[in-house]
Amino acid sequence: MNRPAPVSRILGTGHYLPEKIVTNDELSTYVDTSDAWIQERTGIRQRHVAEPAIATSDMAAEAAKRALEAAGVAASEIDLILVATVTPDHQLPATAVFVQQKIGAGPVPSLDLAAAGAGLVYGLTIADQFIASGAAKRVLVVGVELLSRILDWKDRTTCVLFGDGAGAVILGPAEESTAANGKRQGLLATHIQSDATLAQSLWIPAGGTRLPITAALIDEAENKVHMKGQDIFKVAVKNLFSSSKKVLEKSGLGPDDIDWICPHQANLRIIDSAVNMLGADKEKVLVNIDRVGNTSSASIPILLDESIRSGKVKSGDTVLMCALGAGISWGAAIVTI
């Protein structure tokens, strides 16, 4: 959406990463790969993997609590909960209701979004509509994935890429809030889109009504992530660039006006290629893929929160977020922190 002034702004962020770390060297002990092979192709050195007792909603709730604390907002003040995930606790109900339960929020609308890596941008876009219309004043948006549970750990095309984690953002009305540098804080522009022609390039065939999980299911691998890497790489670069260009046009900004680029951490080569096409300064690109891998829906909010808490991203900085996920879905957003 496009407007002369922002309507909603980020009030606080938080993230959670499981304690267990799996390195590339450890992966190479049970799948045909190596640290050098993985780093050269993806930029990943390690990833976090949740212990068996941890559920998706546990990670989401922890990230949400940290975001609420950072925002100075009580759980009882939240009007809407959006959880972006493709790894829900259960097929029903939505994981968002368990997050609501675990953070102690009131009886508010709580729903899940399934756009994978683009989930956080989709969530911000939807939350912004609620705030702009006056239907909500405080919205919790969580990106969370427990991808280690849906990977084939013998398939080196997928298992080397992904990790577990959660990130959260609290959104509220921008009003007249300004940063120390005088910039008005808020969401400047968003853009989201999907193209179903490559829907089966990144998917899990089984588990839904098309191929239910039953005793008759012959191949357990059908209930794991399947990906056509070359298809994804090509559209990722093109669509990260196009969506970034679109939100820059909507906001009336150019690459030089952006302080930081916070891209979905899918693959370092994808990020580099998209940034080159955009003509942006590589020094502005935020990266943590080497430490956490691709956490899909959780990728952008984890990276954003880490960067804010470390002091790298400061109040008044303008950040471009861009992402691609299953669907194929993609999107971008520009926000002044």
Short mmCIF file of N, CA, C and O in Angstrom, two decimals, residues 186-305:
data_model
loop_
_atom_site.label_atom_id
_atom_site.label_comp_id
_atom_site.label_asym_id
_atom_site.label_seq_id
_atom_site.Cartn_x
_atom_site.Cartn_y
_atom_site.Cartn_z
N GLY A 186 7.95 4.75 11.34
CA GLY A 186 6.78 4.04 10.85
C GLY A 186 7.02 3.24 9.59
O GLY A 186 8.10 3.26 8.99
N LEU A 187 5.98 2.52 9.21
CA LEU A 187 6.00 1.69 8.01
C LEU A 187 5.70 2.58 6.81
O LEU A 187 4.62 3.17 6.72
N LEU A 188 6.65 2.69 5.90
CA LEU A 188 6.52 3.60 4.77
C LEU A 188 5.79 2.98 3.58
O LEU A 188 5.06 3.65 2.87
N ALA A 189 6.05 1.70 3.32
CA ALA A 189 5.43 1.03 2.18
C ALA A 189 5.62 -0.48 2.30
O ALA A 189 6.61 -0.94 2.88
N THR A 190 4.66 -1.23 1.76
CA THR A 190 4.79 -2.69 1.69
C THR A 190 4.32 -3.16 0.31
O THR A 190 3.57 -2.47 -0.37
N HIS A 191 4.78 -4.35 -0.04
CA HIS A 191 4.34 -4.97 -1.30
C HIS A 191 4.41 -6.48 -1.13
O HIS A 191 5.45 -7.00 -0.71
N ILE A 192 3.31 -7.17 -1.41
CA ILE A 192 3.31 -8.64 -1.35
C ILE A 192 2.68 -9.21 -2.61
O ILE A 192 1.81 -8.60 -3.22
N GLN A 193 3.15 -10.42 -2.98
CA GLN A 193 2.65 -11.04 -4.21
C GLN A 193 2.91 -12.54 -4.19
O GLN A 193 3.81 -13.01 -3.47
N SER A 194 2.14 -13.28 -4.97
CA SER A 194 2.35 -14.72 -5.13
C SER A 194 2.18 -15.10 -6.59
O SER A 194 1.40 -14.50 -7.32
N ASP A 195 2.91 -16.14 -6.99
CA ASP A 195 2.81 -16.68 -8.35
C ASP A 195 2.76 -18.20 -8.23
O ASP A 195 3.76 -18.85 -7.91
N ALA A 196 1.59 -18.77 -8.47
CA ALA A 196 1.36 -20.20 -8.24
C ALA A 196 1.99 -21.11 -9.27
O ALA A 196 1.95 -22.34 -9.11
N THR A 197 2.58 -20.57 -10.32
CA THR A 197 3.14 -21.44 -11.36
C THR A 197 4.29 -22.29 -10.84
O THR A 197 4.61 -23.32 -11.43
N LEU A 198 4.92 -21.86 -9.75
CA LEU A 198 6.02 -22.64 -9.16
C LEU A 198 5.65 -23.17 -7.77
O LEU A 198 6.52 -23.40 -6.94
N ALA A 199 4.37 -23.38 -7.55
CA ALA A 199 3.91 -23.81 -6.23
C ALA A 199 4.55 -25.12 -5.78
O ALA A 199 4.78 -25.32 -4.58
N GLN A 200 4.86 -25.99 -6.73
CA GLN A 200 5.43 -27.29 -6.37
C GLN A 200 6.96 -27.31 -6.43
O GLN A 200 7.56 -28.37 -6.37
N SER A 201 7.56 -26.13 -6.50
CA SER A 201 9.02 -26.07 -6.46
C SER A 201 9.53 -26.06 -5.03
O SER A 201 10.70 -26.32 -4.78
N LEU A 202 8.66 -25.72 -4.09
CA LEU A 202 9.00 -25.75 -2.67
C LEU A 202 7.74 -26.11 -1.91
O LEU A 202 6.86 -25.28 -1.72
N TRP A 203 7.66 -27.39 -1.49
CA TRP A 203 6.41 -27.85 -0.88
C TRP A 203 6.61 -29.13 -0.09
O TRP A 203 7.67 -29.76 -0.16
N ILE A 204 5.57 -29.49 0.65
CA ILE A 204 5.50 -30.78 1.33
C ILE A 204 4.28 -31.50 0.74
O ILE A 204 3.14 -31.08 0.98
N PRO A 205 4.47 -32.54 -0.06
CA PRO A 205 3.35 -33.16 -0.77
C PRO A 205 2.27 -33.74 0.14
O PRO A 205 1.08 -33.62 -0.16
N ALA A 206 2.66 -34.38 1.24
CA ALA A 206 1.68 -35.07 2.09
C ALA A 206 1.30 -34.23 3.31
O ALA A 206 1.95 -33.24 3.63
N GLY A 207 0.24 -34.65 3.97
CA GLY A 207 -0.17 -34.02 5.22
C GLY A 207 -1.46 -33.23 5.13
O GLY A 207 -2.06 -32.88 6.14
N GLY A 208 -1.93 -32.95 3.89
CA GLY A 208 -3.19 -32.24 3.70
C GLY A 208 -4.25 -33.16 3.15
O GLY A 208 -4.13 -34.39 3.20
N THR A 209 -5.30 -32.58 2.59
CA THR A 209 -6.40 -33.40 2.07
C THR A 209 -6.05 -34.08 0.75
O THR A 209 -6.65 -35.09 0.38
N ARG A 210 -5.07 -33.55 0.01
CA ARG A 210 -4.67 -34.18 -1.25
C ARG A 210 -3.99 -35.52 -1.00
O ARG A 210 -4.22 -36.50 -1.70
N LEU A 211 -3.14 -35.57 0.02
CA LEU A 211 -2.44 -36.80 0.37
C LEU A 211 -2.33 -36.87 1.90
O LEU A 211 -1.33 -36.50 2.49
N PRO A 212 -3.41 -37.33 2.54
CA PRO A 212 -3.42 -37.37 4.01
C PRO A 212 -2.37 -38.33 4.56
O PRO A 212 -1.95 -39.29 3.90
N ILE A 213 -1.94 -38.05 5.78
CA ILE A 213 -1.02 -38.96 6.47
C ILE A 213 -1.86 -40.08 7.08
O ILE A 213 -2.57 -39.89 8.05
N THR A 214 -1.76 -41.24 6.50
CA THR A 214 -2.50 -42.40 6.98
C THR A 214 -1.57 -43.60 6.98
O THR A 214 -0.44 -43.54 6.54
N ALA A 215 -2.09 -44.70 7.47
CA ALA A 215 -1.30 -45.94 7.49
C ALA A 215 -0.97 -46.39 6.08
O ALA A 215 -0.04 -47.16 5.86
N ALA A 216 -1.71 -45.88 5.11
CA ALA A 216 -1.49 -46.29 3.72
C ALA A 216 -0.39 -45.47 3.05
O ALA A 216 -0.01 -45.76 1.92
N LEU A 217 0.10 -44.46 3.73
CA LEU A 217 1.14 -43.63 3.13
C LEU A 217 2.41 -44.46 2.97
O LEU A 217 3.01 -44.92 3.93
N ILE A 218 2.81 -44.63 1.74
CA ILE A 218 3.94 -45.53 1.45
C ILE A 218 5.28 -44.88 1.73
O ILE A 218 6.15 -45.48 2.36
N ASP A 219 5.46 -43.67 1.28
CA ASP A 219 6.77 -43.04 1.35
C ASP A 219 6.77 -41.91 2.38
O ASP A 219 6.19 -40.85 2.15
N GLU A 220 7.45 -42.13 3.49
CA GLU A 220 7.49 -41.11 4.55
C GLU A 220 8.12 -39.82 4.06
O GLU A 220 7.81 -38.73 4.55
N ALA A 221 8.98 -39.91 3.07
CA ALA A 221 9.65 -38.73 2.53
C ALA A 221 8.67 -37.74 1.92
O ALA A 221 8.97 -36.55 1.77
N GLU A 222 7.48 -38.21 1.56
CA GLU A 222 6.46 -37.32 1.01
C GLU A 222 5.99 -36.31 2.03
O GLU A 222 5.38 -35.29 1.69
N ASN A 223 6.23 -36.59 3.31
CA ASN A 223 5.83 -35.67 4.37
C ASN A 223 7.00 -34.78 4.81
O ASN A 223 7.02 -34.27 5.92
N LYS A 224 7.97 -34.62 3.93
CA LYS A 224 9.14 -33.78 4.18
C LYS A 224 9.23 -32.68 3.11
O LYS A 224 8.56 -32.74 2.08
N VAL A 225 10.08 -31.71 3.36
CA VAL A 225 10.25 -30.61 2.41
C VAL A 225 10.88 -31.11 1.11
O VAL A 225 11.88 -31.83 1.13
N HIS A 226 10.28 -30.73 0.00
CA HIS A 226 10.81 -31.01 -1.33
C HIS A 226 11.10 -29.66 -2.00
O HIS A 226 10.26 -28.76 -1.98
N MET A 227 12.26 -29.54 -2.60
CA MET A 227 12.64 -28.26 -3.19
C MET A 227 13.41 -28.45 -4.49
O MET A 227 14.28 -29.31 -4.57
N LYS A 228 13.05 -27.63 -5.49
CA LYS A 228 13.81 -27.56 -6.73
C LYS A 228 14.68 -26.32 -6.64
O LYS A 228 14.25 -25.20 -6.94
N GLY A 229 15.91 -26.54 -6.20
CA GLY A 229 16.80 -25.44 -5.86
C GLY A 229 17.03 -24.43 -6.96
O GLY A 229 17.03 -23.22 -6.72
N GLN A 230 17.24 -24.89 -8.20
CA GLN A 230 17.52 -23.97 -9.30
C GLN A 230 16.33 -23.08 -9.61
O GLN A 230 16.49 -21.88 -9.90
N ASP A 231 15.13 -23.66 -9.53
CA ASP A 231 13.91 -22.86 -9.75
C ASP A 231 13.80 -21.75 -8.72
O ASP A 231 13.52 -20.59 -9.04
N ILE A 232 14.04 -22.13 -7.46
CA ILE A 232 13.92 -21.16 -6.37
C ILE A 232 14.97 -20.07 -6.48
O ILE A 232 14.68 -18.88 -6.29
N PHE A 233 16.20 -20.45 -6.81
CA PHE A 233 17.28 -19.46 -6.90
C PHE A 233 16.94 -18.37 -7.92
O PHE A 233 17.08 -17.17 -7.65
N LYS A 234 16.49 -18.80 -9.10
CA LYS A 234 16.21 -17.84 -10.17
C LYS A 234 15.11 -16.86 -9.79
O LYS A 234 15.26 -15.64 -9.98
N VAL A 235 13.99 -17.37 -9.27
CA VAL A 235 12.89 -16.46 -8.93
C VAL A 235 13.19 -15.66 -7.68
O VAL A 235 12.69 -14.55 -7.52
N ALA A 236 14.01 -16.20 -6.78
CA ALA A 236 14.35 -15.48 -5.56
C ALA A 236 15.08 -14.19 -5.88
O ALA A 236 14.72 -13.12 -5.38
N VAL A 237 16.11 -14.29 -6.69
CA VAL A 237 16.88 -13.09 -7.05
C VAL A 237 15.99 -12.08 -7.75
O VAL A 237 15.97 -10.89 -7.41
N LYS A 238 15.23 -12.55 -8.75
CA LYS A 238 14.37 -11.65 -9.53
C LYS A 238 13.31 -10.97 -8.65
O LYS A 238 13.09 -9.76 -8.75
N ASN A 239 12.67 -11.75 -7.77
CA ASN A 239 11.57 -11.20 -7.00
C ASN A 239 12.01 -10.40 -5.78
O ASN A 239 11.31 -9.47 -5.36
N LEU A 240 13.15 -10.73 -5.19
CA LEU A 240 13.68 -9.88 -4.12
C LEU A 240 14.00 -8.50 -4.69
O LEU A 240 13.73 -7.47 -4.06
N PHE A 241 14.57 -8.49 -5.88
CA PHE A 241 14.87 -7.22 -6.54
C PHE A 241 13.60 -6.46 -6.89
O PHE A 241 13.46 -5.27 -6.58
N SER A 242 12.64 -7.14 -7.54
CA SER A 242 11.43 -6.45 -8.01
C SER A 242 10.59 -5.90 -6.86
O SER A 242 10.06 -4.79 -6.95
N SER A 243 10.47 -6.67 -5.79
CA SER A 243 9.66 -6.20 -4.65
C SER A 243 10.36 -5.05 -3.93
O SER A 243 9.71 -4.10 -3.47
N SER A 244 11.69 -5.11 -3.85
CA SER A 244 12.44 -4.02 -3.24
C SER A 244 12.29 -2.74 -4.06
O SER A 244 12.09 -1.64 -3.51
N LYS A 245 12.39 -2.88 -5.37
CA LYS A 245 12.23 -1.73 -6.26
C LYS A 245 10.84 -1.15 -6.13
O LYS A 245 10.66 0.08 -6.13
N LYS A 246 9.84 -2.02 -5.99
CA LYS A 246 8.46 -1.57 -5.88
C LYS A 246 8.23 -0.73 -4.62
O LYS A 246 7.61 0.34 -4.68
N VAL A 247 8.73 -1.18 -3.47
CA VAL A 247 8.50 -0.42 -2.24
C VAL A 247 9.33 0.87 -2.21
O VAL A 247 8.91 1.86 -1.59
N LEU A 248 10.48 0.85 -2.87
CA LEU A 248 11.25 2.10 -2.98
C LEU A 248 10.45 3.12 -3.79
O LEU A 248 10.37 4.30 -3.41
N GLU A 249 9.83 2.67 -4.87
CA GLU A 249 9.01 3.57 -5.69
C GLU A 249 7.81 4.08 -4.90
O GLU A 249 7.48 5.27 -4.95
N LYS A 250 7.17 3.19 -4.15
CA LYS A 250 5.99 3.58 -3.37
C LYS A 250 6.33 4.62 -2.31
O LYS A 250 5.53 5.52 -2.03
N SER A 251 7.48 4.46 -1.71
CA SER A 251 7.87 5.36 -0.62
C SER A 251 8.57 6.62 -1.11
O SER A 251 8.83 7.54 -0.32
N GLY A 252 8.89 6.65 -2.40
CA GLY A 252 9.58 7.81 -2.95
C GLY A 252 11.05 7.87 -2.56
O GLY A 252 11.67 8.93 -2.59
N LEU A 253 11.61 6.72 -2.22
CA LEU A 253 13.01 6.65 -1.80
C LEU A 253 13.86 5.95 -2.85
O LEU A 253 13.35 5.24 -3.72
N GLY A 254 15.18 6.14 -2.75
CA GLY A 254 16.12 5.43 -3.58
C GLY A 254 17.02 4.57 -2.71
O GLY A 254 17.00 4.70 -1.48
N PRO A 255 17.83 3.70 -3.31
CA PRO A 255 18.73 2.84 -2.52
C PRO A 255 19.63 3.62 -1.55
O PRO A 255 19.92 3.14 -0.46
N ASP A 256 20.03 4.83 -1.92
CA ASP A 256 20.90 5.62 -1.06
C ASP A 256 20.19 6.13 0.18
O ASP A 256 20.84 6.53 1.16
N ASP A 257 18.84 6.15 0.15
CA ASP A 257 18.07 6.63 1.30
C ASP A 257 17.89 5.54 2.36
O ASP A 257 17.41 5.81 3.47
N ILE A 258 18.23 4.31 2.00
CA ILE A 258 18.07 3.18 2.91
C ILE A 258 19.32 3.03 3.77
O ILE A 258 20.45 3.00 3.26
N ASP A 259 19.12 2.93 5.08
CA ASP A 259 20.26 2.75 5.98
C ASP A 259 20.69 1.29 6.07
O ASP A 259 21.88 0.99 6.17
N TRP A 260 19.69 0.39 6.04
CA TRP A 260 19.99 -1.03 6.18
C TRP A 260 19.05 -1.85 5.30
O TRP A 260 17.89 -1.51 5.15
N ILE A 261 19.57 -2.94 4.76
CA ILE A 261 18.75 -3.93 4.05
C ILE A 261 18.72 -5.19 4.91
O ILE A 261 19.77 -5.73 5.26
N CYS A 262 17.51 -5.62 5.24
CA CYS A 262 17.31 -6.80 6.09
C CYS A 262 16.62 -7.87 5.25
O CYS A 262 15.40 -8.00 5.25
N PRO A 263 17.40 -8.65 4.49
CA PRO A 263 16.80 -9.63 3.58
C PRO A 263 16.53 -10.97 4.25
O PRO A 263 17.18 -11.33 5.23
N HIS A 264 15.57 -11.68 3.71
CA HIS A 264 15.35 -13.07 4.12
C HIS A 264 16.65 -13.83 3.92
O HIS A 264 17.27 -13.77 2.86
N GLN A 265 17.07 -14.56 4.95
CA GLN A 265 18.35 -15.27 4.92
C GLN A 265 18.18 -16.66 4.30
O GLN A 265 18.21 -17.68 4.98
N ALA A 266 17.99 -16.69 3.00
CA ALA A 266 17.78 -17.96 2.29
C ALA A 266 19.10 -18.55 1.81
O ALA A 266 19.34 -19.75 1.93
N ASN A 267 19.93 -17.70 1.26
CA ASN A 267 21.19 -18.14 0.64
C ASN A 267 22.02 -16.89 0.40
O ASN A 267 21.52 -15.90 -0.14
N LEU A 268 23.27 -16.91 0.80
CA LEU A 268 24.11 -15.72 0.68
C LEU A 268 24.30 -15.31 -0.77
O LEU A 268 24.36 -14.11 -1.09
N ARG A 269 24.33 -16.27 -1.69
CA ARG A 269 24.50 -15.94 -3.11
C ARG A 269 23.25 -15.24 -3.65
O ARG A 269 23.36 -14.34 -4.50
N ILE A 270 22.07 -15.65 -3.17
CA ILE A 270 20.83 -15.00 -3.57
C ILE A 270 20.82 -13.55 -3.08
O ILE A 270 20.48 -12.63 -3.83
N ILE A 271 21.20 -13.36 -1.82
CA ILE A 271 21.23 -12.02 -1.24
C ILE A 271 22.18 -11.12 -2.03
O ILE A 271 21.83 -10.00 -2.41
N ASP A 272 23.39 -11.61 -2.28
CA ASP A 272 24.39 -10.81 -3.01
C ASP A 272 23.90 -10.43 -4.40
O ASP A 272 24.07 -9.28 -4.85
N SER A 273 23.29 -11.39 -5.09
CA SER A 273 22.82 -11.12 -6.46
C SER A 273 21.70 -10.09 -6.48
O SER A 273 21.70 -9.18 -7.33
N ALA A 274 20.76 -10.20 -5.55
CA ALA A 274 19.64 -9.26 -5.49
C ALA A 274 20.12 -7.85 -5.15
O ALA A 274 19.65 -6.86 -5.73
N VAL A 275 21.05 -7.74 -4.20
CA VAL A 275 21.58 -6.44 -3.80
C VAL A 275 22.35 -5.80 -4.95
O VAL A 275 22.26 -4.59 -5.18
N ASN A 276 23.09 -6.61 -5.71
CA ASN A 276 23.80 -6.09 -6.88
C ASN A 276 22.83 -5.52 -7.91
O ASN A 276 23.07 -4.45 -8.49
N MET A 277 21.74 -6.23 -8.16
CA MET A 277 20.74 -5.76 -9.12
C MET A 277 20.11 -4.44 -8.66
O MET A 277 19.81 -3.57 -9.46
N LEU A 278 19.93 -4.31 -7.35
CA LEU A 278 19.31 -3.11 -6.79
C LEU A 278 20.27 -1.92 -6.82
O LEU A 278 19.84 -0.77 -6.77
N GLY A 279 21.56 -2.20 -6.90
CA GLY A 279 22.54 -1.13 -6.91
C GLY A 279 22.77 -0.53 -5.54
O GLY A 279 23.12 0.65 -5.41
N ALA A 280 22.55 -1.34 -4.50
CA ALA A 280 22.70 -0.86 -3.12
C ALA A 280 24.10 -1.17 -2.59
O ALA A 280 24.80 -2.06 -3.10
N ASP A 281 24.48 -0.44 -1.56
CA ASP A 281 25.78 -0.63 -0.92
C ASP A 281 25.77 -1.93 -0.11
O ASP A 281 24.92 -2.12 0.76
N LYS A 282 26.70 -2.83 -0.39
CA LYS A 282 26.76 -4.11 0.31
C LYS A 282 27.02 -3.94 1.80
O LYS A 282 26.68 -4.82 2.61
N GLU A 283 27.62 -2.83 2.18
CA GLU A 283 27.89 -2.57 3.60
C GLU A 283 26.61 -2.36 4.39
O GLU A 283 26.61 -2.41 5.62
N LYS A 284 25.51 -2.11 3.69
CA LYS A 284 24.23 -1.88 4.35
C LYS A 284 23.44 -3.17 4.59
O LYS A 284 22.37 -3.15 5.20
N VAL A 285 23.94 -4.29 4.09
CA VAL A 285 23.20 -5.54 4.15
C VAL A 285 23.44 -6.25 5.49
O VAL A 285 24.58 -6.54 5.86
N LEU A 286 22.36 -6.55 6.18
CA LEU A 286 22.42 -7.29 7.44
C LEU A 286 22.42 -8.78 7.14
O LEU A 286 21.63 -9.25 6.32
N VAL A 287 23.29 -9.53 7.80
CA VAL A 287 23.42 -10.97 7.53
C VAL A 287 23.65 -11.75 8.82
O VAL A 287 24.45 -11.32 9.66
N ASN A 288 22.94 -12.85 8.98
CA ASN A 288 23.24 -13.79 10.08
C ASN A 288 23.09 -15.23 9.62
O ASN A 288 23.07 -16.16 10.43
N ILE A 289 22.98 -15.44 8.28
CA ILE A 289 22.75 -16.78 7.75
C ILE A 289 23.88 -17.74 8.13
O ILE A 289 23.65 -18.94 8.30
N ASP A 290 25.08 -17.20 8.31
CA ASP A 290 26.20 -18.07 8.67
C ASP A 290 25.99 -18.75 10.01
O ASP A 290 26.41 -19.88 10.24
N ARG A 291 25.27 -18.07 10.93
CA ARG A 291 25.06 -18.58 12.29
C ARG A 291 23.74 -19.31 12.49
O ARG A 291 23.62 -20.17 13.37
N VAL A 292 22.71 -18.96 11.72
CA VAL A 292 21.38 -19.51 11.98
C VAL A 292 20.76 -20.25 10.80
O VAL A 292 19.73 -20.92 10.95
N GLY A 293 21.37 -20.14 9.61
CA GLY A 293 20.79 -20.80 8.45
C GLY A 293 19.52 -20.09 8.00
O GLY A 293 19.25 -18.95 8.36
N ASN A 294 18.73 -20.80 7.21
CA ASN A 294 17.46 -20.27 6.71
C ASN A 294 16.35 -20.69 7.68
O ASN A 294 15.99 -21.86 7.75
N THR A 295 15.81 -19.72 8.41
CA THR A 295 14.73 -20.02 9.36
C THR A 295 13.37 -19.63 8.80
O THR A 295 12.41 -19.44 9.55
N SER A 296 13.29 -19.46 7.50
CA SER A 296 12.03 -19.23 6.79
C SER A 296 11.27 -18.02 7.38
O SER A 296 11.79 -16.92 7.42
N SER A 297 10.06 -18.22 7.87
CA SER A 297 9.24 -17.12 8.38
C SER A 297 9.92 -16.33 9.49
O SER A 297 9.64 -15.15 9.70
N ALA A 298 10.82 -17.00 10.22
CA ALA A 298 11.49 -16.36 11.37
C ALA A 298 12.71 -15.56 10.96
O ALA A 298 13.27 -14.81 11.77
N SER A 299 13.14 -15.70 9.72
CA SER A 299 14.41 -15.15 9.27
C SER A 299 14.53 -13.64 9.48
O SER A 299 15.46 -13.16 10.15
N ILE A 300 13.63 -12.86 8.92
CA ILE A 300 13.72 -11.41 9.00
C ILE A 300 13.55 -10.90 10.43
O ILE A 300 14.35 -10.07 10.89
N PRO A 301 12.55 -11.36 11.19
CA PRO A 301 12.41 -10.80 12.55
C PRO A 301 13.56 -11.17 13.49
O PRO A 301 13.91 -10.39 14.37
N ILE A 302 14.17 -12.35 13.31
CA ILE A 302 15.35 -12.70 14.11
C ILE A 302 16.49 -11.73 13.78
O ILE A 302 17.12 -11.16 14.67
N LEU A 303 16.76 -11.55 12.50
CA LEU A 303 17.85 -10.68 12.06
C LEU A 303 17.61 -9.24 12.50
O LEU A 303 18.54 -8.55 12.95
N LEU A 304 16.38 -8.77 12.37
CA LEU A 304 16.05 -7.40 12.75
C LEU A 304 16.26 -7.19 14.25
O LEU A 304 16.87 -6.20 14.68
N ASP A 305 15.77 -8.12 15.05
CA ASP A 305 15.90 -7.98 16.50
C ASP A 305 17.36 -8.05 16.94
O ASP A 305 17.81 -7.26 17.78
#
